[in-house]
Amino acid sequence: LELGHLSALCTMQAKYGSILYNTVGVLPFGLMSAEMLPEVWKGIATETCKTGFGGGKTCTEALEFTVGKVYLQVICGSALFYAMHLLLEGKSALLASMAMLIGTMGKHILVDDLMPPPPVMAMVALTVALILLAPAAWGRRAYIGFCVVNAATFLLDPLTVITDSFPAVEAGSPAAEIGTFEFEVVALYFLCAAVTVASPSQAYGLAYSCQMGCALLLKHILVNKSGPPAPMVALYAVTSMGAWYEVGWADFPKPLEEAMQAGAIVLHG
């Protein structure tokens, strides 16, 4: 294939590649978090064992493993939270996105007996109410604000969010380290959702989101020596190239041709 044909192929598949990555690709992280976590975080302790009287050994799940599992499920929910904007548009996308978040919280409350941070639950309720009841523009603004505030909290004060659900986690512990690592991904998805809703078109939102995702993906691979499996990295790279081709090179000749057909360009000094 010529480079132009390959780029065009990437363009057509960019949106669908992102949908595939953020739905089918991330589902194992949510449905099989215990199996996937050692793949993401090499060497994580799965159990904490104590030797009692008579040499008997009692083992319980390590705190960092529990934290890692739960927030891997949150990453899955956050990916679906973002993916709704690739599948739907307008108020439907906003409500479906919030539904993914509510579903994740509901699972943790009803199945894991784990309470999400109360401020986050309150903001979810307020944001959904504004999307449903306020004028469309204010619903969008509330959603964008919700995403930005949560992303900033996850990035700037992750320990507070972690200890809201896991009071036993201490600063500098393995549980805090893996929770902070996973919150970077959660924050990324919130920012991607905010950028997509704020962008003039879905194509631009996808391109900007891919750009942010590539930066974090490189950071995790090069600095943290972690990240998703190699096939997912390859899919993300191809999707990112296709997304930028669509809003960059592919669209560039159109406005250029229109400007040339409009007549001579006059410069005013």
PDB file of N, CA, C and O in Angstrom, residues 81-109:
ATOM      1  N   PHE A  81     -17.000   5.412  30.122  1.00  0.00           N
ATOM      2  CA  PHE A  81     -17.475   6.785  30.347  1.00  0.00           C
ATOM      3  C   PHE A  81     -17.100   7.667  29.160  1.00  0.00           C
ATOM      4  O   PHE A  81     -17.919   8.430  28.642  1.00  0.00           O
ATOM      5  N   TYR A  82     -15.861   7.541  28.701  1.00  0.00           N
ATOM      6  CA  TYR A  82     -15.380   8.309  27.549  1.00  0.00           C
ATOM      7  C   TYR A  82     -15.937   7.758  26.235  1.00  0.00           C
ATOM      8  O   TYR A  82     -16.332   8.518  25.338  1.00  0.00           O
ATOM      9  N   ALA A  83     -15.994   6.438  26.113  1.00  0.00           N
ATOM     10  CA  ALA A  83     -16.395   5.811  24.844  1.00  0.00           C
ATOM     11  C   ALA A  83     -17.808   6.179  24.424  1.00  0.00           C
ATOM     12  O   ALA A  83     -18.133   6.160  23.230  1.00  0.00           O
ATOM     13  N   MET A  84     -18.653   6.519  25.386  1.00  0.00           N
ATOM     14  CA  MET A  84     -20.030   6.885  25.038  1.00  0.00           C
ATOM     15  C   MET A  84     -20.081   8.083  24.098  1.00  0.00           C
ATOM     16  O   MET A  84     -21.017   8.234  23.311  1.00  0.00           O
ATOM     17  N   HIS A  85     -19.050   8.939  24.153  1.00  0.00           N
ATOM     18  CA  HIS A  85     -19.024  10.114  23.281  1.00  0.00           C
ATOM     19  C   HIS A  85     -18.601   9.754  21.858  1.00  0.00           C
ATOM     20  O   HIS A  85     -18.749  10.569  20.946  1.00  0.00           O
ATOM     21  N   LEU A  86     -18.061   8.557  21.678  1.00  0.00           N
ATOM     22  CA  LEU A  86     -17.735   8.084  20.337  1.00  0.00           C
ATOM     23  C   LEU A  86     -18.904   7.325  19.727  1.00  0.00           C
ATOM     24  O   LEU A  86     -18.995   7.190  18.506  1.00  0.00           O
ATOM     25  N   LEU A  87     -19.791   6.831  20.581  1.00  0.00           N
ATOM     26  CA  LEU A  87     -20.931   6.044  20.120  1.00  0.00           C
ATOM     27  C   LEU A  87     -22.196   6.874  19.966  1.00  0.00           C
ATOM     28  O   LEU A  87     -23.047   6.563  19.127  1.00  0.00           O
ATOM     29  N   LEU A  88     -22.318   7.934  20.778  1.00  0.00           N
ATOM     30  CA  LEU A  88     -23.544   8.729  20.810  1.00  0.00           C
ATOM     31  C   LEU A  88     -23.219  10.213  20.702  1.00  0.00           C
ATOM     32  O   LEU A  88     -22.043  10.591  20.724  1.00  0.00           O
ATOM     33  N   GLU A  89     -24.232  11.039  20.635  1.00  0.00           N
ATOM     34  CA  GLU A  89     -24.034  12.478  20.552  1.00  0.00           C
ATOM     35  C   GLU A  89     -25.029  13.200  21.454  1.00  0.00           C
ATOM     36  O   GLU A  89     -26.060  12.638  21.850  1.00  0.00           O
ATOM     37  N   GLY A  90     -24.724  14.450  21.771  1.00  0.00           N
ATOM     38  CA  GLY A  90     -25.643  15.308  22.509  1.00  0.00           C
ATOM     39  C   GLY A  90     -25.935  14.828  23.911  1.00  0.00           C
ATOM     40  O   GLY A  90     -25.096  14.221  24.583  1.00  0.00           O
ATOM     41  N   LYS A  91     -27.165  15.092  24.358  1.00  0.00           N
ATOM     42  CA  LYS A  91     -27.563  14.737  25.719  1.00  0.00           C
ATOM     43  C   LYS A  91     -27.503  13.230  25.948  1.00  0.00           C
ATOM     44  O   LYS A  91     -27.191  12.764  27.053  1.00  0.00           O
ATOM     45  N   SER A  92     -27.793  12.449  24.912  1.00  0.00           N
ATOM     46  CA  SER A  92     -27.737  10.989  25.042  1.00  0.00           C
ATOM     47  C   SER A  92     -26.338  10.531  25.429  1.00  0.00           C
ATOM     48  O   SER A  92     -26.169   9.647  26.274  1.00  0.00           O
ATOM     49  N   ALA A  93     -25.315  11.141  24.817  1.00  0.00           N
ATOM     50  CA  ALA A  93     -23.936  10.783  25.131  1.00  0.00           C
ATOM     51  C   ALA A  93     -23.592  11.169  26.563  1.00  0.00           C
ATOM     52  O   ALA A  93     -22.933  10.404  27.289  1.00  0.00           O
ATOM     53  N   LEU A  94     -24.030  12.347  26.990  1.00  0.00           N
ATOM     54  CA  LEU A  94     -23.746  12.802  28.354  1.00  0.00           C
ATOM     55  C   LEU A  94     -24.371  11.866  29.384  1.00  0.00           C
ATOM     56  O   LEU A  94     -23.723  11.468  30.363  1.00  0.00           O
ATOM     57  N   LEU A  95     -25.635  11.520  29.170  1.00  0.00           N
ATOM     58  CA  LEU A  95     -26.333  10.658  30.130  1.00  0.00           C
ATOM     59  C   LEU A  95     -25.781   9.238  30.113  1.00  0.00           C
ATOM     60  O   LEU A  95     -25.618   8.613  31.177  1.00  0.00           O
ATOM     61  N   ALA A  96     -25.484   8.712  28.927  1.00  0.00           N
ATOM     62  CA  ALA A  96     -24.905   7.366  28.850  1.00  0.00           C
ATOM     63  C   ALA A  96     -23.536   7.332  29.517  1.00  0.00           C
ATOM     64  O   ALA A  96     -23.173   6.356  30.193  1.00  0.00           O
ATOM     65  N   SER A  97     -22.765   8.404  29.342  1.00  0.00           N
ATOM     66  CA  SER A  97     -21.452   8.508  29.972  1.00  0.00           C
ATOM     67  C   SER A  97     -21.578   8.466  31.494  1.00  0.00           C
ATOM     68  O   SER A  97     -20.877   7.701  32.170  1.00  0.00           O
ATOM     69  N   MET A  98     -22.485   9.275  32.043  1.00  0.00           N
ATOM     70  CA  MET A  98     -22.690   9.280  33.489  1.00  0.00           C
ATOM     71  C   MET A  98     -23.210   7.933  33.984  1.00  0.00           C
ATOM     72  O   MET A  98     -22.892   7.496  35.098  1.00  0.00           O
ATOM     73  N   ALA A  99     -24.004   7.252  33.157  1.00  0.00           N
ATOM     74  CA  ALA A  99     -24.528   5.936  33.534  1.00  0.00           C
ATOM     75  C   ALA A  99     -23.401   4.926  33.725  1.00  0.00           C
ATOM     76  O   ALA A  99     -23.468   4.063  34.611  1.00  0.00           O
ATOM     77  N   MET A 100     -22.346   5.029  32.900  1.00  0.00           N
ATOM     78  CA  MET A 100     -21.205   4.131  33.065  1.00  0.00           C
ATOM     79  C   MET A 100     -20.538   4.343  34.428  1.00  0.00           C
ATOM     80  O   MET A 100     -20.131   3.394  35.103  1.00  0.00           O
ATOM     81  N   LEU A 101     -20.443   5.596  34.824  1.00  0.00           N
ATOM     82  CA  LEU A 101     -19.835   5.921  36.116  1.00  0.00           C
ATOM     83  C   LEU A 101     -20.713   5.448  37.268  1.00  0.00           C
ATOM     84  O   LEU A 101     -20.222   4.875  38.247  1.00  0.00           O
ATOM     85  N   ILE A 102     -22.008   5.674  37.132  1.00  0.00           N
ATOM     86  CA  ILE A 102     -22.939   5.243  38.176  1.00  0.00           C
ATOM     87  C   ILE A 102     -22.932   3.719  38.303  1.00  0.00           C
ATOM     88  O   ILE A 102     -22.987   3.167  39.410  1.00  0.00           O
ATOM     89  N   GLY A 103     -22.857   3.023  37.172  1.00  0.00           N
ATOM     90  CA  GLY A 103     -22.791   1.567  37.196  1.00  0.00           C
ATOM     91  C   GLY A 103     -21.573   1.051  37.932  1.00  0.00           C
ATOM     92  O   GLY A 103     -21.646   0.080  38.706  1.00  0.00           O
ATOM     93  N   THR A 104     -20.426   1.699  37.704  1.00  0.00           N
ATOM     94  CA  THR A 104     -19.191   1.295  38.393  1.00  0.00           C
ATOM     95  C   THR A 104     -19.319   1.514  39.894  1.00  0.00           C
ATOM     96  O   THR A 104     -18.947   0.647  40.697  1.00  0.00           O
ATOM     97  N   MET A 105     -19.857   2.682  40.274  1.00  0.00           N
ATOM     98  CA  MET A 105     -20.044   2.961  41.699  1.00  0.00           C
ATOM     99  C   MET A 105     -21.033   1.972  42.325  1.00  0.00           C
ATOM    100  O   MET A 105     -20.813   1.485  43.444  1.00  0.00           O
ATOM    101  N   GLY A 106     -22.113   1.685  41.615  1.00  0.00           N
ATOM    102  CA  GLY A 106     -23.105   0.752  42.124  1.00  0.00           C
ATOM    103  C   GLY A 106     -22.523  -0.623  42.368  1.00  0.00           C
ATOM    104  O   GLY A 106     -22.835  -1.283  43.377  1.00  0.00           O
ATOM    105  N   LYS A 107     -21.672  -1.075  41.460  1.00  0.00           N
ATOM    106  CA  LYS A 107     -21.031  -2.385  41.634  1.00  0.00           C
ATOM    107  C   LYS A 107     -20.180  -2.398  42.894  1.00  0.00           C
ATOM    108  O   LYS A 107     -20.208  -3.361  43.674  1.00  0.00           O
ATOM    109  N   HIS A 108     -19.423  -1.332  43.119  1.00  0.00           N
ATOM    110  CA  HIS A 108     -18.550  -1.290  44.293  1.00  0.00           C
ATOM    111  C   HIS A 108     -19.359  -1.227  45.590  1.00  0.00           C
ATOM    112  O   HIS A 108     -18.970  -1.825  46.599  1.00  0.00           O
ATOM    113  N   ILE A 109     -20.496  -0.536  45.567  1.00  0.00           N
ATOM    114  CA  ILE A 109     -21.323  -0.429  46.775  1.00  0.00           C
ATOM    115  C   ILE A 109     -22.051  -1.740  47.063  1.00  0.00           C
ATOM    116  O   ILE A 109     -22.036  -2.254  48.194  1.00  0.00           O
TER     117      ILE A 109
END
